[in-house]
PDB file of C-alpha atoms in Angstrom:
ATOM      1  CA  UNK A   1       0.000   0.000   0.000  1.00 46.00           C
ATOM      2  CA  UNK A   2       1.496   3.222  -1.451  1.00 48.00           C
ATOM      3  CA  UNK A   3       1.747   5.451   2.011  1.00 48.00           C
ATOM      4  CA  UNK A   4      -0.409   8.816   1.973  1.00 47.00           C
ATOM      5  CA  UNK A   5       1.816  11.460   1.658  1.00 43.00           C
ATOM      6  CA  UNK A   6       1.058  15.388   3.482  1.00 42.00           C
ATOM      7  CA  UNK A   7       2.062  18.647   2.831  1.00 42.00           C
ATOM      8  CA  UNK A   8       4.270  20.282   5.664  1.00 39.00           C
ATOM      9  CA  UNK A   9       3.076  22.576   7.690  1.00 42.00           C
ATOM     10  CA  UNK A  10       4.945  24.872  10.097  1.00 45.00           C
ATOM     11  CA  UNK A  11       3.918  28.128  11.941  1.00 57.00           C
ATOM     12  CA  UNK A  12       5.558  31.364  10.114  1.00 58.00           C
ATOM     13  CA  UNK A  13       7.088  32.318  14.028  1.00 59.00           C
ATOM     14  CA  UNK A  14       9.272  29.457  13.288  1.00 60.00           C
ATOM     15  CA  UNK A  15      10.667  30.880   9.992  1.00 66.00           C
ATOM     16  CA  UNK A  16      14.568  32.026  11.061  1.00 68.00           C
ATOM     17  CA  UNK A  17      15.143  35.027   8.498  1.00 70.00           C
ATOM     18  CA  UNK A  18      18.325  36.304   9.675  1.00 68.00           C
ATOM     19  CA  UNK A  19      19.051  39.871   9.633  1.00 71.00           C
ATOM     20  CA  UNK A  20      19.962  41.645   6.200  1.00 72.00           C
ATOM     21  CA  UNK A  21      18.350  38.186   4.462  1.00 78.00           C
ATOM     22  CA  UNK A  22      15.014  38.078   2.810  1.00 83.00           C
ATOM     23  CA  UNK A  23      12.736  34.728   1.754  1.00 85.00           C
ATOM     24  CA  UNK A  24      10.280  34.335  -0.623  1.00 88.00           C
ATOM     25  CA  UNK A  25       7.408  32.140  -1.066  1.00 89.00           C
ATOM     26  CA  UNK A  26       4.890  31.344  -4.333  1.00 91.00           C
ATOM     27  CA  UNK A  27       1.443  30.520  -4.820  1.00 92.00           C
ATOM     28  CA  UNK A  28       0.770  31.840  -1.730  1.00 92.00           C
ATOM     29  CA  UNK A  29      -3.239  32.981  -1.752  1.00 94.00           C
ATOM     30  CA  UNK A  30      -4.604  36.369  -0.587  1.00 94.00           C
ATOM     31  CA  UNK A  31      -6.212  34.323   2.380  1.00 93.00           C
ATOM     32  CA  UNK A  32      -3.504  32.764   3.605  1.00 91.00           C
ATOM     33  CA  UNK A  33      -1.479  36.318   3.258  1.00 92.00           C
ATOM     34  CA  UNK A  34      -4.459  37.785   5.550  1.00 91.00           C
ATOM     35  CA  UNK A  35      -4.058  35.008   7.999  1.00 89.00           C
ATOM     36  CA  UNK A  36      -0.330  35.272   7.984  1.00 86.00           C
ATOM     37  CA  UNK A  37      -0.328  39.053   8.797  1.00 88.00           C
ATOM     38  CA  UNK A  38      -3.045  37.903  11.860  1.00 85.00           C
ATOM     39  CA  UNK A  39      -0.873  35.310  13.029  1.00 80.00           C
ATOM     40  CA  UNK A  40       2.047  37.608  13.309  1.00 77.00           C
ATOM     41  CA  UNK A  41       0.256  40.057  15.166  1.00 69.00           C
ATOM     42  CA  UNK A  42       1.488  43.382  16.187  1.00 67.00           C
ATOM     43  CA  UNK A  43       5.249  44.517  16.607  1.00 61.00           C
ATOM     44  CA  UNK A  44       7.380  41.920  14.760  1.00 69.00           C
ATOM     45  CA  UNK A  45      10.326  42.743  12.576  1.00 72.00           C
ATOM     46  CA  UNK A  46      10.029  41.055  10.221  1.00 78.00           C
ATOM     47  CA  UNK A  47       8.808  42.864   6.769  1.00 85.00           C
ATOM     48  CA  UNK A  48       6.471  41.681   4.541  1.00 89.00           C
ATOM     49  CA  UNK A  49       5.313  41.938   0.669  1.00 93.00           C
ATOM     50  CA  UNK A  50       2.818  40.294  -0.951  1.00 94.00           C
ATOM     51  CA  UNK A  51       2.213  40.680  -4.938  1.00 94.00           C
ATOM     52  CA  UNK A  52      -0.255  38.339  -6.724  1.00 94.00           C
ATOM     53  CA  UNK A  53       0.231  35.402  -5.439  1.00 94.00           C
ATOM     54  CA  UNK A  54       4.240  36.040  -4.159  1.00 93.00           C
ATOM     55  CA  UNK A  55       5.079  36.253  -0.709  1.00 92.00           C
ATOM     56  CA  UNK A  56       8.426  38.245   0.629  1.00 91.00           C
ATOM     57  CA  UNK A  57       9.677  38.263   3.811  1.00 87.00           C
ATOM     58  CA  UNK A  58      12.510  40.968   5.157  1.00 84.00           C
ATOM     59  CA  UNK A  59      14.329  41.107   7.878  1.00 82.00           C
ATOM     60  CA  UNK A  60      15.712  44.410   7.865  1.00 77.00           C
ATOM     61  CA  UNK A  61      19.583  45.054   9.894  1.00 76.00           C
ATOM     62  CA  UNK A  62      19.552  47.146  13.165  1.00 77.00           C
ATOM     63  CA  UNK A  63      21.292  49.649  11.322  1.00 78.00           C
ATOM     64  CA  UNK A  64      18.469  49.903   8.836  1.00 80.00           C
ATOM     65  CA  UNK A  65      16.194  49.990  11.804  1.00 83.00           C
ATOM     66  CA  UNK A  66      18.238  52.821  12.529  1.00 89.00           C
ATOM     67  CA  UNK A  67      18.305  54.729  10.103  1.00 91.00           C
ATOM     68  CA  UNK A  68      14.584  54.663   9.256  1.00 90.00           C
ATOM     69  CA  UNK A  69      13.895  55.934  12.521  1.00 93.00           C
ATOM     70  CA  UNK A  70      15.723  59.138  12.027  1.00 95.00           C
ATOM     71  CA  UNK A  71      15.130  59.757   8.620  1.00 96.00           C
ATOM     72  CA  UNK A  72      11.453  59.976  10.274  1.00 96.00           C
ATOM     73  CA  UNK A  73      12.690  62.060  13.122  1.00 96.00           C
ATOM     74  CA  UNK A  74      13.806  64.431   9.770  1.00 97.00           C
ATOM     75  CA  UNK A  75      10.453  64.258   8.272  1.00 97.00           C
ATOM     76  CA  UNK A  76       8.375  65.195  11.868  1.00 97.00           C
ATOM     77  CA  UNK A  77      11.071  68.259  12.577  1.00 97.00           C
ATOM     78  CA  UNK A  78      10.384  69.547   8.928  1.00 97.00           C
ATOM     79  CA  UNK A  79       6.793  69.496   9.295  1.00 97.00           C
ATOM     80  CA  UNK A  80       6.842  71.166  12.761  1.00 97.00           C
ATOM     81  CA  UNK A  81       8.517  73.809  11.347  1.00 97.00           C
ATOM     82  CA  UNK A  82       6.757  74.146   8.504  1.00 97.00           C
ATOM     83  CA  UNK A  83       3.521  74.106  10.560  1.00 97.00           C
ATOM     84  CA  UNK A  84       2.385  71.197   8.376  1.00 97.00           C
ATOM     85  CA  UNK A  85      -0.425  68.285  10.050  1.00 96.00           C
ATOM     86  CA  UNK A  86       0.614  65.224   9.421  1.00 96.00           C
ATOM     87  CA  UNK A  87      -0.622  61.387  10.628  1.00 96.00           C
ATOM     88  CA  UNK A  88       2.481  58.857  10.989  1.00 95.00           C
ATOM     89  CA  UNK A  89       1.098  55.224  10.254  1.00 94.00           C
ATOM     90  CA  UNK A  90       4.837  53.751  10.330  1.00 91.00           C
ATOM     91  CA  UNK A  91       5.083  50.401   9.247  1.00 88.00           C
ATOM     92  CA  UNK A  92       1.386  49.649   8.954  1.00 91.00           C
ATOM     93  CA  UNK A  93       0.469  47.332   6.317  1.00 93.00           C
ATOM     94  CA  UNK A  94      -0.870  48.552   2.826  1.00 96.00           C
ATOM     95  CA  UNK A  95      -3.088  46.454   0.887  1.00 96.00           C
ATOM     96  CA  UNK A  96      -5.811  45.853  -1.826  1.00 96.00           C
ATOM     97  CA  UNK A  97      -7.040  42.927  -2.613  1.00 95.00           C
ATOM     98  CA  UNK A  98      -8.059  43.717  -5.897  1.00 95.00           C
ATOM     99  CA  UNK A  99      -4.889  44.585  -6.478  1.00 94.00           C
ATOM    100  CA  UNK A 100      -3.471  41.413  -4.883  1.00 95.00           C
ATOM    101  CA  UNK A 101      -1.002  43.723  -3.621  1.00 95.00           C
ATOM    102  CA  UNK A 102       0.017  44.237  -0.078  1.00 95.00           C
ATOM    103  CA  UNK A 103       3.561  45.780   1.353  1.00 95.00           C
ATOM    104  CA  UNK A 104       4.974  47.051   5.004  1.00 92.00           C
ATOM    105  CA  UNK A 105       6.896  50.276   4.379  1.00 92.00           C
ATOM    106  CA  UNK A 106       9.622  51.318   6.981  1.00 91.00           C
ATOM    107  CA  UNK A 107       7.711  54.318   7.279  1.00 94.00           C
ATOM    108  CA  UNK A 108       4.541  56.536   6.288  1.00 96.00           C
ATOM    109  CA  UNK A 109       3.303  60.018   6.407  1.00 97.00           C
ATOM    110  CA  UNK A 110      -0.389  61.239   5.738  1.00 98.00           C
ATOM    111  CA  UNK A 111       0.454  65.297   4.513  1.00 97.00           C
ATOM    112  CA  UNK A 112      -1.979  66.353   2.184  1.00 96.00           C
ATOM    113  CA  UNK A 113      -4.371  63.696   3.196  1.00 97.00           C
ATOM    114  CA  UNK A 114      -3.947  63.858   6.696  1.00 97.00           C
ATOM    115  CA  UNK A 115      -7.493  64.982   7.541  1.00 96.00           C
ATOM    116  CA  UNK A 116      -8.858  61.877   5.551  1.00 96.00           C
ATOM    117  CA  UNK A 117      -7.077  59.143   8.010  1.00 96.00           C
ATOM    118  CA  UNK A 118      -6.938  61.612  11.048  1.00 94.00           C
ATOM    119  CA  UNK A 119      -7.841  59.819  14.190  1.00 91.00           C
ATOM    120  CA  UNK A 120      -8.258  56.511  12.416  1.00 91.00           C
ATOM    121  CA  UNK A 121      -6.568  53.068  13.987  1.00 88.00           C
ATOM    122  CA  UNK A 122      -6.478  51.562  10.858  1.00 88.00           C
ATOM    123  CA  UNK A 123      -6.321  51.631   7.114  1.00 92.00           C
ATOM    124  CA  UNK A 124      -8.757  50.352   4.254  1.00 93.00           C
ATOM    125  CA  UNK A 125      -7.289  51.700   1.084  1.00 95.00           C
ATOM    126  CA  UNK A 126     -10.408  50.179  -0.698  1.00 92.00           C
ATOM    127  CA  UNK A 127     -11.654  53.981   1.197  1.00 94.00           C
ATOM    128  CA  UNK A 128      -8.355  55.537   2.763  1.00 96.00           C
ATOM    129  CA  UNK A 129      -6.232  57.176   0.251  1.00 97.00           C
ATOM    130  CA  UNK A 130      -2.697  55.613   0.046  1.00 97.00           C
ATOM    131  CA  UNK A 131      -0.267  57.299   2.200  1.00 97.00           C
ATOM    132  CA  UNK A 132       1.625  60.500   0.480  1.00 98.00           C
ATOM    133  CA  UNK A 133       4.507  59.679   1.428  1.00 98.00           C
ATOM    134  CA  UNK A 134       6.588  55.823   2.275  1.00 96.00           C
ATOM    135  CA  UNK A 135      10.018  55.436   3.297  1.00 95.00           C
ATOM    136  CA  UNK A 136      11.944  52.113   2.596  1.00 92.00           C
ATOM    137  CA  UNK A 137      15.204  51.244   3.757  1.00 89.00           C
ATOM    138  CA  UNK A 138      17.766  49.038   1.674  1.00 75.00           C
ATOM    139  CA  UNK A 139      14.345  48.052  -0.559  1.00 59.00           C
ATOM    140  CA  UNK A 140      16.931  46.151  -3.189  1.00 56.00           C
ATOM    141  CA  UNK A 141      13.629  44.178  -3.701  1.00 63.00           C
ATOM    142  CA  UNK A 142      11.875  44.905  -7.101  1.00 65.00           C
ATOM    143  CA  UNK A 143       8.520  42.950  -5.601  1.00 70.00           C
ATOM    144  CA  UNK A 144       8.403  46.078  -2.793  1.00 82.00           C
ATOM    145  CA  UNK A 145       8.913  48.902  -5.550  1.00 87.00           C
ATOM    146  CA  UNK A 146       6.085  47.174  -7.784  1.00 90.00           C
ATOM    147  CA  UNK A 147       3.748  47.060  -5.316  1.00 94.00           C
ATOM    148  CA  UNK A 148       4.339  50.643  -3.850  1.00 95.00           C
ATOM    149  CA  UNK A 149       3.624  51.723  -7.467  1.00 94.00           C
ATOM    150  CA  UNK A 150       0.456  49.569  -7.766  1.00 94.00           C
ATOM    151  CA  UNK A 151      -1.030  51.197  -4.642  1.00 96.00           C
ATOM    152  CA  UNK A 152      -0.825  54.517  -5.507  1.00 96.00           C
ATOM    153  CA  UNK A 153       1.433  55.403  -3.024  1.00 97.00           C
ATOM    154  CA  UNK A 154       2.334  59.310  -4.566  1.00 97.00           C
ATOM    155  CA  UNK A 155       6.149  59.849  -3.406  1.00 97.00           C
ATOM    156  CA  UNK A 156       8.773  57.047  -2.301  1.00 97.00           C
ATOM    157  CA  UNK A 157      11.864  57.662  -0.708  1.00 96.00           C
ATOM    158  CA  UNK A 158      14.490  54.747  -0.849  1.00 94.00           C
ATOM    159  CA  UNK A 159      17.561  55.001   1.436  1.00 93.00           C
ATOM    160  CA  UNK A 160      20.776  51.966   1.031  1.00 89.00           C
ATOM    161  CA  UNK A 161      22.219  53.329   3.461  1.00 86.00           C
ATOM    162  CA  UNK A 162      24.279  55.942   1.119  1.00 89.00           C
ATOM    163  CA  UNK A 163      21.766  57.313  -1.363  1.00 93.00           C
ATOM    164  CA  UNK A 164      18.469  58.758  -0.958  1.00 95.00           C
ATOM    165  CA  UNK A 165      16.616  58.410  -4.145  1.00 95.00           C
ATOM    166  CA  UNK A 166      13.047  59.884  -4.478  1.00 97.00           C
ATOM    167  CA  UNK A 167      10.298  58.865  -6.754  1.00 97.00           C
ATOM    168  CA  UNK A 168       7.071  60.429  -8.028  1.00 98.00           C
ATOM    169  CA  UNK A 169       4.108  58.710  -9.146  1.00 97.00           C
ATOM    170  CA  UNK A 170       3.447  60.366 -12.980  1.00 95.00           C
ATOM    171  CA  UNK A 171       0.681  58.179 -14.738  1.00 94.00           C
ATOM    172  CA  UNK A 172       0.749  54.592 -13.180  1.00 92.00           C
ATOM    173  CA  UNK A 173       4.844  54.983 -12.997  1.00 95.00           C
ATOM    174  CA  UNK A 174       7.651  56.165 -10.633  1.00 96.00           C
ATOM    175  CA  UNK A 175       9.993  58.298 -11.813  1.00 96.00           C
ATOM    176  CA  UNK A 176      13.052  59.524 -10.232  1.00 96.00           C
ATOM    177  CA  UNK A 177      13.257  63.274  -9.103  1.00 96.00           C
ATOM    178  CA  UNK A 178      15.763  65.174  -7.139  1.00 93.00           C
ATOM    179  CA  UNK A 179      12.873  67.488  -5.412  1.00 94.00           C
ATOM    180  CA  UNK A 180      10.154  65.966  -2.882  1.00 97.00           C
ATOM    181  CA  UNK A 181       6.410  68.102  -3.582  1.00 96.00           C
ATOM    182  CA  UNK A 182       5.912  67.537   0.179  1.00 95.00           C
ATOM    183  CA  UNK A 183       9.140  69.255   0.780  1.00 96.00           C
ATOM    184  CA  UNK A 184       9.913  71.641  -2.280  1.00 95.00           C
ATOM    185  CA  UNK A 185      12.173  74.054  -0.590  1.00 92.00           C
ATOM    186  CA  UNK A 186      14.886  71.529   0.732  1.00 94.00           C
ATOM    187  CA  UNK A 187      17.152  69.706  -1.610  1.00 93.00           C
ATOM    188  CA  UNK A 188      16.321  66.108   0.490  1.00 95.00           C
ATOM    189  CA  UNK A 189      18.590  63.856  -1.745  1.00 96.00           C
ATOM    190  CA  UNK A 190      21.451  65.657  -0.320  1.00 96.00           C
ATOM    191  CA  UNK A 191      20.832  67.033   3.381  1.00 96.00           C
ATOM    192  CA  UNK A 192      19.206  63.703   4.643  1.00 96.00           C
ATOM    193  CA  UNK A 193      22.171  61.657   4.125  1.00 96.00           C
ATOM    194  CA  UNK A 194      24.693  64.209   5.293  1.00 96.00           C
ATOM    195  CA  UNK A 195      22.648  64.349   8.849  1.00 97.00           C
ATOM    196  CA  UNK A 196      22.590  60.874   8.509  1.00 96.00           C
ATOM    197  CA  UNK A 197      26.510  60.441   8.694  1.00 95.00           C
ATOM    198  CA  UNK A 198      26.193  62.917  11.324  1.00 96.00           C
ATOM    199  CA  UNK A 199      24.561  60.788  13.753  1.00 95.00           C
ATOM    200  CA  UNK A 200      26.873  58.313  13.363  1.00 92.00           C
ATOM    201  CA  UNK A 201      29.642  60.395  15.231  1.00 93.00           C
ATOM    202  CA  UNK A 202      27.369  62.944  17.063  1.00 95.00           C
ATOM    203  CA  UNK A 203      24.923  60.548  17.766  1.00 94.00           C
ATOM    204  CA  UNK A 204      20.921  61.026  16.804  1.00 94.00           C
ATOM    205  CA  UNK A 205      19.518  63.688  19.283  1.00 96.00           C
ATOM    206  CA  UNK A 206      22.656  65.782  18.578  1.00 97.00           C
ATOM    207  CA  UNK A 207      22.037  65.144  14.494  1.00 97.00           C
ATOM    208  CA  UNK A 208      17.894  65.814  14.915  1.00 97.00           C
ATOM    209  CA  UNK A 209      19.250  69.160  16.555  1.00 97.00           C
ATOM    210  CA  UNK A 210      21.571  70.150  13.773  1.00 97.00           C
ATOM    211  CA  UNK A 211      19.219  69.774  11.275  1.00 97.00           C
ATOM    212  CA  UNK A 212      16.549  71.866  12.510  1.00 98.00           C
ATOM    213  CA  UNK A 213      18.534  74.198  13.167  1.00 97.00           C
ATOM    214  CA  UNK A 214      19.446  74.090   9.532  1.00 96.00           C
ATOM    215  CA  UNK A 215      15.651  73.877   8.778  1.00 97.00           C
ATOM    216  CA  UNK A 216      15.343  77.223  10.646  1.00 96.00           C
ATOM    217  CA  UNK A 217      18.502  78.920   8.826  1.00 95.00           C
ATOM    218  CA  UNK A 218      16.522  78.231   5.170  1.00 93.00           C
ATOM    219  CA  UNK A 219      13.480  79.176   6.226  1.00 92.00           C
ATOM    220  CA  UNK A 220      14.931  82.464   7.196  1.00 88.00           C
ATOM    221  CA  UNK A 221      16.271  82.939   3.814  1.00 81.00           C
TER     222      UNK A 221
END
């Protein structure tokens, strides 16, 4: 008697992504996507993008971690001075199921749609806009860029850990621009990485201060 052969099955928590690594996983339904992002729960590190049927998991570096949270720290000190409301979603999860699309940026800003997600706990982009603005660290992953672009997310920033490279939705595509619309008066591509080699040696509170102060000195001008 031929024996009856079963597909394994293993909880995601036991996955071991080490940091810096990413895994990826096909024909992977929009159900079991949903129930993965349940089973996970709230505050894990992992990152996750889903895009028709392709599952990718992240597990960003510390430094990554990092470097996300300042270039956020950047982003809240430019709209404080620029007297600018703003919601901060962070890493929640973006998705559409029509769009079999779903992705976990390392950051997001509501700016010019803030009042349409203000005081909200969570997102429905089948209603919510897409956020206007989504950061992503060391994204080397084409899936994450696609999907980003699929959503309708307006303006992408995309930091390796050098280069900060900005992208503009312009009819269904990104294209790379050196000026963000959120942020027209500051030349981003250059003064975000320069406070972020700052940090390094001053350390973060002493970089966050440096660069309002800068923030200050051009709007004075």
């Amino acid at each position: 008697m031929k024996a009856e052969t079963k597909p394994a099955v293993f909880e995601l928590k036991q996955l071991i992504v080490p940091p810096g690594n990413r895994v990826e996983f096909k024909n992977i339904s929009w159900e079991m996507f949903e129930n993965i992002l349940s089973s996970l729960g709230e505050g894990y590190a992992a990152r996750l993008a889903y895009d028709n049927g392709t599952l990718e998991i992240r597990m960003p570096l510390p430094k990554h971690e990092r470097a996300k949270g300042i270039i956020g720290d950047f982003i809240k000190v430019l709209l404080e001075e620029l007297s600018i409301d703003c919601e901060n979603f962070c890493s929640t999860t973006l998705k559409r199921q029509d769009m079999q699309s779903g992705v976990e940026p390392d950051d997001s800003f509501y700016i010019q749609n803030e009042s349409a997600v203000r005081g909200k706990m969570t997102l429905d982009l089948n209603e919510d806009p897409p956020p206007d603005l989504a950061i992503a660290v060391d994204n080397t992953s084409k899936t994450g860029f696609n999907i980003y672009q699929a959503l309708g997310v307006p303006e992408l920033w995309i930091y390796d850990g050098q280069l900060l490279q900005i992208y503009l939705l312009q009819n269904g595509k990104y294209i790379e621009s050196n000026i963000s619309p959120n942020f027209p008066e500051f030349s981003m591509t250059e003064v975000i990485p320069q406070y972020l080699e700052m940090s390094k040696a001053a350390g973060r509170s002493a970089a966050i201060r440096a660069f309002r102060a800068w923030v200050r000195e051009q709007l004075k001008q």
